[in-house]
Short mmCIF file of C-alpha atoms and ligand atoms in Angstrom, two decimals:
data_model
loop_
_atom_site.label_atom_id
_atom_site.label_comp_id
_atom_site.label_asym_id
_atom_site.label_seq_id
_atom_site.Cartn_x
_atom_site.Cartn_y
_atom_site.Cartn_z
CA MET A 1 24.88 20.08 18.46
CA PRO A 2 27.23 19.20 15.50
CA ASN A 3 25.64 18.78 12.16
CA TYR A 4 25.23 15.04 11.62
CA LYS A 5 24.87 13.10 8.55
CA VAL A 6 22.20 10.64 9.14
CA THR A 7 22.53 7.29 7.31
CA ILE A 8 19.67 4.39 7.01
CA GLY A 9 19.53 1.15 5.35
CA LEU A 10 16.58 -0.96 5.37
CA GLU A 11 15.92 -4.79 5.35
CA ILE A 12 12.57 -5.41 4.78
CA HIS A 13 10.81 -9.25 4.97
CA ALA A 14 7.74 -9.80 3.04
CA GLU A 15 5.48 -13.04 3.39
CA LEU A 16 4.99 -14.12 -0.03
CA LYS A 17 1.53 -15.26 -1.40
CA THR A 18 1.42 -18.88 -2.57
CA ASN A 19 -0.98 -21.72 -2.25
CA THR A 20 1.56 -23.80 -0.05
CA LYS A 21 4.75 -23.39 1.84
CA MET A 22 8.17 -22.67 0.45
CA PHE A 23 9.62 -26.51 0.86
CA CYS A 24 6.59 -28.69 1.31
CA ARG A 25 2.98 -29.06 0.45
CA CYS A 26 1.55 -27.33 3.66
CA LYS A 27 -1.24 -24.79 2.98
CA ASN A 28 0.38 -21.14 3.19
CA ASP A 29 -2.45 -19.39 5.13
CA PRO A 30 -1.80 -16.42 7.37
CA ASP A 31 -5.00 -16.20 8.60
CA GLU A 32 -4.99 -20.09 10.04
CA GLU A 33 -5.79 -19.36 13.86
CA ARG A 34 -5.63 -23.00 14.74
CA PRO A 35 -1.99 -23.51 16.20
CA ASN A 36 0.06 -26.17 14.50
CA TRP A 37 -2.57 -26.96 11.78
CA ASN A 38 -0.56 -26.44 8.69
CA ILE A 39 2.43 -28.55 9.60
CA CYS A 40 4.02 -31.91 8.04
CA PRO A 41 7.12 -33.80 8.65
CA VAL A 42 8.72 -31.61 6.51
CA CYS A 43 8.39 -28.30 8.03
CA THR A 44 8.62 -29.46 11.41
CA ALA A 45 11.95 -31.00 10.54
CA GLN A 46 11.18 -34.72 10.88
CA PRO A 47 14.46 -36.89 10.25
CA GLY A 48 14.52 -38.25 6.73
CA THR A 49 12.47 -35.35 4.99
CA LEU A 50 13.53 -33.50 2.05
CA PRO A 51 12.38 -30.12 0.83
CA VAL A 52 11.31 -29.22 -2.48
CA ILE A 53 11.45 -25.97 -4.21
CA ASN A 54 8.21 -23.81 -4.51
CA LYS A 55 8.65 -22.41 -8.01
CA LYS A 56 5.74 -19.68 -7.47
CA ALA A 57 7.73 -18.44 -4.76
CA VAL A 58 10.75 -17.73 -6.56
CA LYS A 59 8.96 -16.35 -9.45
CA HIS A 60 7.59 -13.69 -7.06
CA VAL A 61 10.99 -12.84 -5.99
CA LEU A 62 12.21 -12.76 -9.77
CA ARG A 63 9.00 -10.36 -10.75
CA VAL A 64 9.92 -8.02 -7.90
CA GLY A 65 13.28 -7.77 -9.24
CA THR A 66 12.30 -7.20 -12.83
CA ALA A 67 10.18 -4.36 -11.75
CA ILE A 68 12.73 -2.47 -9.88
CA GLY A 69 14.94 -3.05 -12.92
CA ALA A 70 17.21 -5.11 -10.92
CA THR A 71 19.61 -8.00 -12.07
CA LEU A 72 18.10 -11.39 -11.97
CA ALA A 73 20.58 -14.18 -11.13
CA ASP A 74 21.46 -16.75 -13.45
CA PHE A 75 23.04 -19.13 -10.92
CA THR A 76 21.30 -19.22 -7.47
CA GLU A 77 21.89 -21.58 -4.65
CA TRP A 78 20.37 -22.20 -1.09
CA ASP A 79 22.29 -22.03 2.16
CA ARG A 80 21.66 -23.22 5.71
CA LYS A 81 21.93 -20.33 8.22
CA ASN A 82 22.26 -22.19 11.53
CA TYR A 83 21.14 -20.73 14.67
CA PHE A 84 19.16 -22.34 17.74
CA TYR A 85 15.81 -21.31 18.65
CA PRO A 86 12.76 -22.91 19.45
CA ASP A 87 10.59 -21.52 16.64
CA ILE A 88 13.08 -22.86 13.80
CA PRO A 89 12.73 -26.51 13.87
CA LYS A 90 15.81 -27.86 11.93
CA GLY A 91 18.33 -25.65 13.87
CA TYR A 92 19.03 -23.70 10.73
CA GLN A 93 17.01 -21.66 8.42
CA ILE A 94 17.03 -22.46 4.54
CA SER A 95 18.27 -19.04 2.90
CA GLN A 96 20.19 -17.55 0.41
CA TYR A 97 23.95 -16.24 1.31
CA LEU A 98 26.37 -15.68 -1.65
CA TYR A 99 23.94 -16.18 -4.51
CA PRO A 100 20.47 -14.08 -4.19
CA LEU A 101 17.94 -14.02 -6.59
CA ILE A 102 18.07 -10.43 -7.25
CA SER A 103 20.89 -8.09 -7.34
CA GLY A 104 20.68 -4.18 -7.66
CA GLY A 105 17.70 -2.37 -8.88
CA LYS A 106 16.13 0.98 -7.52
CA LEU A 107 12.77 1.76 -5.94
CA ALA A 108 11.58 5.14 -4.75
CA GLY A 109 14.93 6.59 -5.55
CA VAL A 110 16.69 4.23 -3.31
CA ASP A 111 19.26 1.52 -4.29
CA VAL A 112 18.45 -1.89 -3.69
CA THR A 113 21.42 -4.07 -2.70
CA ARG A 114 19.76 -7.72 -3.18
CA ILE A 115 16.70 -9.66 -2.85
CA HIS A 116 16.73 -13.26 -1.59
CA LEU A 117 14.35 -15.94 -0.79
CA GLU A 118 14.16 -17.73 2.49
CA GLU A 119 11.73 -19.68 4.66
CA ASP A 120 9.79 -17.92 7.51
CA THR A 121 10.14 -19.18 11.33
CA GLY A 122 7.15 -20.39 13.43
CA SER A 123 5.73 -17.88 16.04
CA SER A 124 6.10 -18.49 19.72
CA ARG A 125 4.06 -17.19 22.69
CA HIS A 126 5.47 -16.26 25.85
CA ASP A 127 1.99 -14.99 27.74
CA ARG A 128 1.43 -18.10 29.84
CA GLY A 129 3.53 -17.39 32.60
CA ASP A 130 6.13 -20.22 33.17
CA TYR A 131 5.91 -21.77 29.84
CA SER A 132 6.24 -20.80 26.29
CA LEU A 133 4.13 -21.98 23.27
CA VAL A 134 5.24 -22.52 19.78
CA ASP A 135 3.17 -22.53 16.59
CA TYR A 136 4.66 -23.87 13.54
CA ASN A 137 2.16 -22.79 10.91
CA ARG A 138 4.27 -20.05 9.86
CA ALA A 139 7.52 -22.29 9.84
CA GLY A 140 8.40 -22.59 6.33
CA VAL A 141 6.19 -19.87 4.83
CA PRO A 142 8.10 -18.55 1.97
CA LEU A 143 9.89 -15.08 2.87
CA MET A 144 11.50 -12.58 0.72
CA GLU A 145 14.22 -10.31 2.22
CA LEU A 146 15.21 -7.00 0.43
CA VAL A 147 18.30 -5.18 1.68
CA THR A 148 18.92 -1.48 0.51
CA GLU A 149 22.05 0.26 0.16
CA PRO A 150 22.84 2.61 2.90
CA VAL A 151 21.67 5.47 0.85
CA ILE A 152 18.78 6.95 2.90
CA HIS A 153 19.22 9.94 4.88
CA ASP A 154 16.17 10.95 6.21
CA THR A 155 12.85 9.30 8.02
CA GLU A 156 10.74 10.38 5.18
CA THR A 157 12.34 8.66 2.48
CA ALA A 158 12.41 5.46 4.43
CA MET A 159 8.90 5.61 4.93
CA ARG A 160 8.36 6.33 1.50
CA PHE A 161 10.48 3.42 0.40
CA ALA A 162 8.71 0.80 2.85
CA LYS A 163 5.20 2.00 1.25
CA GLU A 164 6.19 2.00 -2.14
CA LEU A 165 7.50 -1.58 -2.00
CA GLN A 166 4.17 -2.59 -0.10
CA LEU A 167 2.39 -1.26 -3.06
CA LEU A 168 4.69 -2.75 -5.64
CA LEU A 169 4.07 -6.18 -3.68
CA ARG A 170 0.34 -5.76 -3.82
CA TYR A 171 0.34 -4.73 -7.66
CA LEU A 172 2.25 -7.71 -8.19
CA GLY A 173 0.10 -10.02 -5.86
CA ALA A 174 3.33 -11.32 -4.34
CA SER A 175 2.42 -10.28 -1.05
CA ASP A 176 -0.54 -8.66 0.90
CA ALA A 177 2.44 -7.04 2.82
CA ASN A 178 0.25 -5.81 5.63
CA MET A 179 2.42 -4.53 8.20
CA GLU A 180 0.01 -4.85 11.34
CA LYS A 181 -0.19 -8.75 10.33
CA GLY A 182 3.48 -9.15 9.98
CA GLU A 183 3.28 -9.94 6.49
CA MET A 184 5.80 -7.17 6.11
CA ARG A 185 8.62 -6.50 8.58
CA VAL A 186 10.73 -3.54 8.30
CA GLU A 187 14.21 -3.37 10.21
CA ALA A 188 16.03 0.00 10.09
CA ASN A 189 19.51 0.25 10.22
CA ILE A 190 20.63 3.79 11.46
CA SER A 191 24.02 5.42 12.12
CA ILE A 192 25.15 9.13 12.36
CA SER A 193 28.40 10.67 11.68
CA GLU A 194 30.14 13.86 11.64
CA THR A 195 32.31 13.02 8.70
CA GLU A 196 31.71 11.21 5.64
CA THR A 197 33.02 8.03 7.00
CA PHE A 198 29.92 6.10 8.41
CA GLY A 199 29.24 5.97 12.20
CA THR A 200 28.38 2.76 14.11
CA LYS A 201 25.21 1.52 13.03
CA VAL A 202 22.21 0.23 15.21
CA GLU A 203 19.42 -2.32 13.85
CA VAL A 204 16.10 -1.66 14.91
CA LYS A 205 13.62 -4.59 14.74
CA ASN A 206 9.82 -5.12 15.91
CA ILE A 207 8.50 -2.11 13.83
CA ASN A 208 5.00 -2.82 12.76
CA SER A 209 3.49 0.10 11.17
CA PHE A 210 4.84 3.04 8.85
CA LYS A 211 4.37 5.23 11.32
CA ALA A 212 6.72 3.40 13.62
CA VAL A 213 9.35 3.18 11.05
CA GLY A 214 9.48 7.11 11.09
CA ASP A 215 9.36 7.07 14.77
CA ALA A 216 11.72 4.40 15.72
CA ILE A 217 14.41 6.06 13.22
CA ALA A 218 13.51 9.66 14.68
CA PHE A 219 14.21 8.28 18.19
CA GLU A 220 17.27 6.61 17.44
CA ILE A 221 18.95 9.48 15.32
CA LYS A 222 18.16 11.49 18.53
CA ARG A 223 19.48 8.99 20.84
CA HIS A 224 22.88 8.51 18.96
CA ALA A 225 23.34 12.31 18.86
CA GLU A 226 22.81 12.38 22.83
CA VAL A 227 25.39 9.34 23.24
CA LEU A 228 27.73 10.92 21.05
CA GLY A 229 27.21 14.34 22.76
CA ARG A 230 27.92 12.76 26.10
CA GLY A 231 31.50 11.83 24.55
CA GLU A 232 30.41 7.96 24.68
CA LYS A 233 30.33 5.80 21.79
CA ILE A 234 27.66 3.94 20.11
CA VAL A 235 27.32 0.17 20.51
CA GLN A 236 26.55 -1.79 17.49
CA GLU A 237 23.50 -3.98 18.55
CA THR A 238 20.14 -4.96 17.73
CA ARG A 239 17.44 -2.94 19.34
CA GLY A 240 13.53 -3.67 19.64
CA TRP A 241 11.33 -0.88 19.00
CA ASP A 242 8.56 -0.49 21.90
CA GLU A 243 5.38 1.09 20.30
CA ASN A 244 3.84 1.88 23.59
CA ALA A 245 6.75 3.39 25.25
CA GLY A 246 7.50 5.04 21.82
CA LYS A 247 11.15 4.20 22.69
CA THR A 248 13.94 1.43 21.49
CA PHE A 249 15.71 -1.00 24.00
CA SER A 250 18.73 -3.07 23.50
CA GLN A 251 17.99 -6.73 22.59
CA ARG A 252 21.38 -8.32 21.68
CA LYS A 253 24.58 -7.60 20.49
CA LYS A 254 24.75 -7.95 16.69
CA GLU A 255 25.73 -11.11 15.67
CA SER A 256 28.00 -11.51 12.56
CA ALA A 257 27.69 -13.71 9.43
CA ASN A 258 30.41 -16.08 10.92
CA ASP A 259 28.21 -16.94 13.79
CA TYR A 260 25.46 -18.38 11.22
CA ARG A 261 28.15 -20.74 9.68
CA TYR A 262 26.42 -20.48 6.60
CA PHE A 263 27.13 -23.31 4.02
CA PRO A 264 25.20 -24.44 0.83
CA GLU A 265 22.16 -26.63 1.44
CA PRO A 266 22.87 -30.06 0.37
CA ASP A 267 19.25 -31.24 0.05
CA LEU A 268 18.24 -28.84 -2.67
CA PRO A 269 19.26 -28.73 -6.13
CA LYS A 270 21.29 -25.49 -7.48
CA MET A 271 19.34 -23.61 -9.99
CA ARG A 272 19.99 -22.21 -13.36
CA ILE A 273 17.18 -19.69 -13.88
CA SER A 274 17.64 -19.15 -17.61
CA GLU A 275 16.77 -22.77 -18.01
CA ILE A 276 13.52 -22.99 -16.36
CA PRO A 277 10.82 -22.18 -18.54
CA GLU A 278 8.17 -20.29 -16.26
CA PHE A 279 11.04 -17.84 -15.29
CA GLN A 280 11.54 -16.63 -18.81
CA ASN A 281 10.23 -13.22 -20.31
CA LEU A 282 8.89 -12.09 -16.81
CA ASN A 283 8.71 -8.62 -18.32
CA GLU A 284 5.80 -9.66 -20.60
CA THR A 285 3.58 -10.09 -17.90
CA MET A 286 4.12 -7.18 -15.53
CA PRO A 287 0.76 -5.27 -14.90
CA GLU A 288 0.92 -1.77 -14.75
CA LEU A 289 3.23 -0.86 -11.88
CA PRO A 290 2.65 2.17 -9.39
CA TRP A 291 5.11 4.72 -10.84
CA GLU A 292 3.67 4.12 -14.28
CA ARG A 293 0.08 4.36 -13.32
CA ARG A 294 0.83 7.75 -11.25
CA LEU A 295 2.50 9.18 -14.45
CA ARG A 296 -0.20 7.91 -16.71
CA LEU A 297 -2.88 9.24 -14.47
CA SER A 298 -1.35 12.83 -14.22
CA LYS A 299 -0.59 12.94 -17.74
CA GLU A 300 -3.79 11.79 -19.05
CA PHE A 301 -6.12 13.64 -16.90
CA GLY A 302 -3.86 16.41 -15.24
CA PHE A 303 -5.21 15.13 -11.66
CA GLN A 304 -3.74 16.86 -8.63
CA ASP A 305 -0.85 14.52 -6.84
CA ALA A 306 -3.42 13.90 -4.00
CA ILE A 307 -5.93 12.57 -6.17
CA THR A 308 -3.64 10.49 -8.18
CA GLU A 309 -2.08 8.98 -5.19
CA MET A 310 -5.43 7.94 -3.99
CA PHE A 311 -6.27 6.18 -7.39
CA VAL A 312 -2.91 4.50 -7.23
CA THR A 313 -2.82 3.52 -3.51
CA ASP A 314 -6.31 2.63 -3.09
CA ASP A 315 -7.12 -0.50 -4.72
CA ALA A 316 -11.03 -0.08 -4.34
CA ILE A 317 -11.03 3.55 -5.52
CA GLY A 318 -8.72 3.16 -8.00
CA GLY A 319 -10.26 0.22 -9.48
CA PHE A 320 -13.57 2.13 -9.46
CA PHE A 321 -12.32 5.18 -11.06
CA SER A 322 -10.46 2.99 -14.09
CA ASP A 323 -14.10 1.30 -14.42
CA VAL A 324 -15.79 4.50 -14.92
CA ALA A 325 -13.12 6.26 -16.77
CA LEU A 326 -13.42 3.48 -19.38
CA LYS A 327 -17.08 4.11 -19.41
CA LEU A 328 -16.74 7.91 -20.35
CA SER A 329 -13.86 7.17 -22.70
CA GLY A 330 -12.37 10.34 -23.84
CA ASP A 331 -14.82 12.79 -22.24
CA LYS A 332 -12.12 14.55 -19.90
CA ASP A 333 -14.43 16.77 -18.22
CA LEU A 334 -16.59 14.33 -17.11
CA ILE A 335 -14.07 12.08 -16.01
CA LYS A 336 -12.74 15.19 -13.99
CA LEU A 337 -16.16 15.52 -12.61
CA ALA A 338 -16.22 11.84 -11.87
CA SER A 339 -12.92 11.80 -10.23
CA ASN A 340 -14.14 14.75 -7.75
CA TYR A 341 -17.28 12.72 -6.73
CA ILE A 342 -15.11 9.49 -6.08
CA THR A 343 -12.23 11.02 -4.04
CA SER A 344 -14.65 12.97 -2.04
CA ASP A 345 -18.34 11.93 -1.67
CA LEU A 346 -17.76 8.01 -2.41
CA ALA A 347 -14.42 7.97 -0.59
CA ALA A 348 -16.27 9.81 2.66
CA LEU A 349 -18.96 7.09 2.24
CA MET A 350 -16.63 4.33 2.11
CA LYS A 351 -14.46 5.63 5.00
CA ALA A 352 -17.88 5.78 7.23
CA ASN A 353 -18.53 2.25 6.36
CA ASN A 354 -15.43 0.20 6.68
CA GLY A 355 -14.36 0.69 3.26
CA SER A 356 -17.45 -0.88 1.61
CA MET A 357 -18.17 0.21 -1.84
CA GLY A 358 -21.98 -0.05 -0.69
CA ALA A 359 -24.68 -0.60 -3.49
CA VAL A 360 -23.17 2.13 -6.06
CA THR A 361 -21.71 0.09 -9.10
CA PRO A 362 -19.28 1.93 -11.74
CA GLU A 363 -22.28 1.65 -14.15
CA THR A 364 -24.84 3.50 -12.17
CA PHE A 365 -22.33 5.77 -11.20
CA THR A 366 -21.33 6.54 -14.77
CA VAL A 367 -24.92 7.54 -15.27
CA LEU A 368 -25.03 9.99 -12.46
CA VAL A 369 -21.98 11.75 -13.70
CA ARG A 370 -23.48 12.03 -17.08
CA MET A 371 -26.45 13.61 -15.80
CA VAL A 372 -24.74 16.15 -13.78
CA GLY A 373 -22.93 17.00 -16.89
CA ALA A 374 -26.05 17.48 -18.77
CA GLY A 375 -27.72 19.48 -15.91
CA ASP A 376 -30.26 17.13 -15.19
CA VAL A 377 -29.04 16.96 -11.35
CA SER A 378 -27.39 19.93 -9.41
CA SER A 379 -23.87 19.09 -7.87
CA ARG A 380 -26.19 19.11 -4.38
CA GLY A 381 -28.83 16.84 -5.94
CA ALA A 382 -25.98 14.55 -7.02
CA LYS A 383 -24.49 14.17 -3.87
CA ASP A 384 -27.74 13.46 -2.25
CA THR A 385 -28.75 10.83 -5.26
CA LEU A 386 -24.96 9.33 -4.60
CA ALA A 387 -25.84 8.50 -1.09
CA ILE A 388 -28.99 7.04 -1.57
CA MET A 389 -27.44 4.84 -4.27
CA TYR A 390 -24.77 3.72 -1.89
CA ARG A 391 -27.03 2.90 0.69
CA GLU A 392 -30.15 1.21 -1.25
CA GLY A 393 -28.66 0.99 -4.64
CA GLY A 394 -30.80 1.63 -7.90
CA LEU A 395 -30.31 3.53 -11.12
CA ALA A 396 -29.23 7.03 -10.95
CA ARG A 397 -32.31 8.49 -13.01
CA ASN A 398 -34.79 6.64 -10.83
CA VAL A 399 -33.38 7.53 -7.57
CA ALA A 400 -33.02 11.20 -8.51
CA GLU A 401 -36.50 11.18 -9.90
CA GLN A 402 -38.13 9.28 -6.84
CA HIS A 403 -36.52 11.79 -4.49
CA GLY A 404 -37.25 14.91 -6.45
CA LEU A 405 -33.60 15.49 -7.30
CA ILE A 406 -34.01 15.93 -11.05
CA GLN A 407 -33.24 19.57 -12.00
CA LYS A 408 -35.81 21.04 -14.34
CA SER A 409 -34.33 22.60 -17.63
CA ASP A 410 -37.48 22.09 -19.58
CA ILE A 411 -38.17 25.71 -20.61
CA GLY A 412 -42.18 25.24 -20.55
CA ALA A 413 -42.28 23.78 -17.31
CA LEU A 414 -40.16 26.87 -15.93
CA GLU A 415 -42.24 29.48 -17.65
CA SER A 416 -45.24 29.67 -15.41
CA ILE A 417 -42.76 29.38 -12.20
CA VAL A 418 -40.88 32.41 -13.59
CA LYS A 419 -44.09 34.45 -14.40
CA ASP A 420 -45.48 34.13 -11.14
CA VAL A 421 -42.12 35.23 -9.62
CA ILE A 422 -42.14 38.41 -11.49
CA ALA A 423 -45.69 39.11 -10.74
CA ALA A 424 -44.97 38.58 -7.04
CA ASN A 425 -41.80 40.62 -6.90
CA ALA A 426 -42.36 43.82 -8.99
CA GLU A 427 -40.09 45.88 -6.69
CA ALA A 428 -37.01 43.69 -7.15
CA VAL A 429 -37.92 43.16 -10.84
CA ALA A 430 -38.24 47.27 -11.08
CA GLU A 431 -34.83 47.38 -9.50
CA TYR A 432 -33.29 44.78 -11.75
CA LYS A 433 -34.65 47.05 -14.68
CA GLY A 434 -32.93 50.08 -13.29
CA GLY A 435 -29.51 48.53 -13.34
CA LYS A 436 -29.13 46.81 -10.00
CA THR A 437 -27.88 43.33 -11.37
CA ALA A 438 -27.97 41.75 -7.89
CA SER A 439 -31.56 41.86 -7.60
CA LEU A 440 -31.37 39.25 -10.35
CA GLN A 441 -29.88 36.67 -7.73
CA TYR A 442 -32.62 37.30 -5.42
CA ILE A 443 -35.25 36.75 -8.16
CA VAL A 444 -33.69 33.49 -9.22
CA GLY A 445 -33.44 32.64 -5.46
CA GLN A 446 -37.00 33.09 -5.27
CA GLY A 447 -37.67 30.97 -8.44
CA MET A 448 -35.55 28.07 -6.91
CA LYS A 449 -37.55 28.07 -4.01
CA ALA A 450 -40.98 28.26 -5.93
CA SER A 451 -39.61 25.06 -7.86
CA LYS A 452 -38.52 23.54 -4.47
CA GLY A 453 -35.07 23.45 -5.73
CA SER A 454 -35.83 21.35 -8.69
CA ALA A 455 -34.92 23.91 -11.37
CA ASN A 456 -31.67 24.33 -13.21
CA PRO A 457 -30.59 27.77 -11.90
CA LYS A 458 -28.93 28.66 -15.12
CA VAL A 459 -31.81 27.94 -17.19
CA LEU A 460 -34.04 29.71 -14.66
CA GLY A 461 -31.71 32.88 -14.69
CA GLU A 462 -31.75 33.11 -18.54
CA LEU A 463 -35.58 32.78 -18.69
CA PHE A 464 -35.88 35.69 -16.48
CA GLN A 465 -33.91 37.88 -18.27
CA LYS A 466 -35.87 36.83 -21.16
CA LEU A 467 -39.06 37.48 -19.55
CA ILE A 468 -38.13 40.81 -17.76
CA GLY A 469 -36.54 41.97 -21.15
P1 ADP B 501 25.57 -6.80 8.56
O1 ADP B 501 26.81 -7.24 8.04
O2 ADP B 501 25.82 -5.92 9.89
O3 ADP B 501 24.45 -7.22 8.39
P2 ADP B 501 25.45 -5.04 6.15
O4 ADP B 501 26.49 -4.32 5.49
O5 ADP B 501 24.91 -6.57 5.46
O6 ADP B 501 25.35 -5.14 7.48
O7 ADP B 501 24.03 -4.04 6.08
C1 ADP B 501 22.81 -4.44 6.55
C2 ADP B 501 21.92 -3.36 6.20
O8 ADP B 501 22.57 -2.08 7.19
C3 ADP B 501 21.82 -2.84 5.02
O9 ADP B 501 20.50 -2.46 4.71
C4 ADP B 501 22.73 -1.78 4.86
O10 ADP B 501 22.53 -0.53 3.79
C5 ADP B 501 22.46 -1.05 6.16
N1 ADP B 501 23.94 -0.38 6.72
C6 ADP B 501 25.31 -0.69 6.61
N2 ADP B 501 26.01 0.19 7.14
C7 ADP B 501 25.38 1.02 7.53
C8 ADP B 501 25.55 2.30 8.51
N3 ADP B 501 26.93 2.53 8.61
N4 ADP B 501 24.46 3.12 8.66
C9 ADP B 501 23.19 2.45 8.39
N5 ADP B 501 23.00 1.68 7.68
C10 ADP B 501 23.76 0.80 7.36
ZN1 ZN B 502 5.03 -28.52 5.66
MG1 MG B 503 24.11 -8.47 6.43
#
């Protein structure tokens, strides 16, 4: 098989988080299950109605652009994208064509072409046999579309880009960007070529998970190579991803911009971004961005990448860690200890309980970490204490005490145990005195047993050495 150069460009839509829809005052509620509940004369295209721009949606897009170092448009306008489909009440979609809000920028190493704002369509159901149903709750929901340059050359980069965008949208509060719920939709354009000239591209839609992004692209690359290998040509078209079959299938021959008869929307004002107060100085209200947090965590604490990634991508765990780190301010060793318990033990408890934080709070957890640091509880004891705190709540010290998990370091209390063990294990003691260091381990083990696991093994060992002489 010849060595093909793979080229991929992504088009990603995301429903924006706003109280109301893009051009009317209907509620924007992706969780509304009653069909046609959040609709009005505007978003169902009744004659005589006029759209009004939702500034919050525009601001979301401008913030995304700011975050990725893009150019924000000064002049922007809206266009009608004309096509007929039952889920698009006006017979056109209000979108942006020549003057997108955002141009350029880079995310996860990939060049972004543009980001524009448009309205979502309604949704159709075809599961009733001989008729279809349309629900307009989603019609008019603000939707941003991001287009990348054709600069991606492998499935991993494509997946990484989509994940990073999801993360960014969540950090900015711009979208929940849940792919399974259709809040974020990825379309992948794929071509392969033996030369530097691009091959014919195919666009794949209906991808609704990150895994499917990778699977669909990999499938297309293979299919293209097979088609070319047979001496045939790739047809430029739109294909759908069939998740169950693990295949793409032909949907329609690609339409071109001409088919949409774009023209400026006469019912909306053109905008000058620089003249709108809410859109100024967006840089000043940026939260810490995912890549900034990544860098800070690895610099500040030197975590392994996997741990950093967990704190950056998992909102609950990352937030919990931040709170704990703040309380342990500056104590790097304890913070490291805390990060281990959070990413292993706490994360496992959460995973087993639908992501619930249980009854542990950053306050009680921090006390537990300090207790481990001080040797008041062993690492085994801390795991048990944490599990109990998770289920039942309570203060770390109380929980550990009630369950006999406090590690005894108090010399006085341990001395009598040590004396008893020495008396009962004369042989091992003699061996140790004779130079067999391994015997000390055995003796300490007997001491731990006698203390029912509550002794601090380090303190116990020191005490034995002292008393054996
Ligand atoms: P169209 O006019 O068909 O919509 P665009 O040039 O607007 O095509 O590009 C749409 C998407 O397809 C972009 O993400 C772009 O990066 C990608 N793309 C363009 N050409 C190719 C190609 N030859 N192979 C893969 N992706 C491509
Ligand atoms: Zn409406
Ligand atoms: Mg295009």
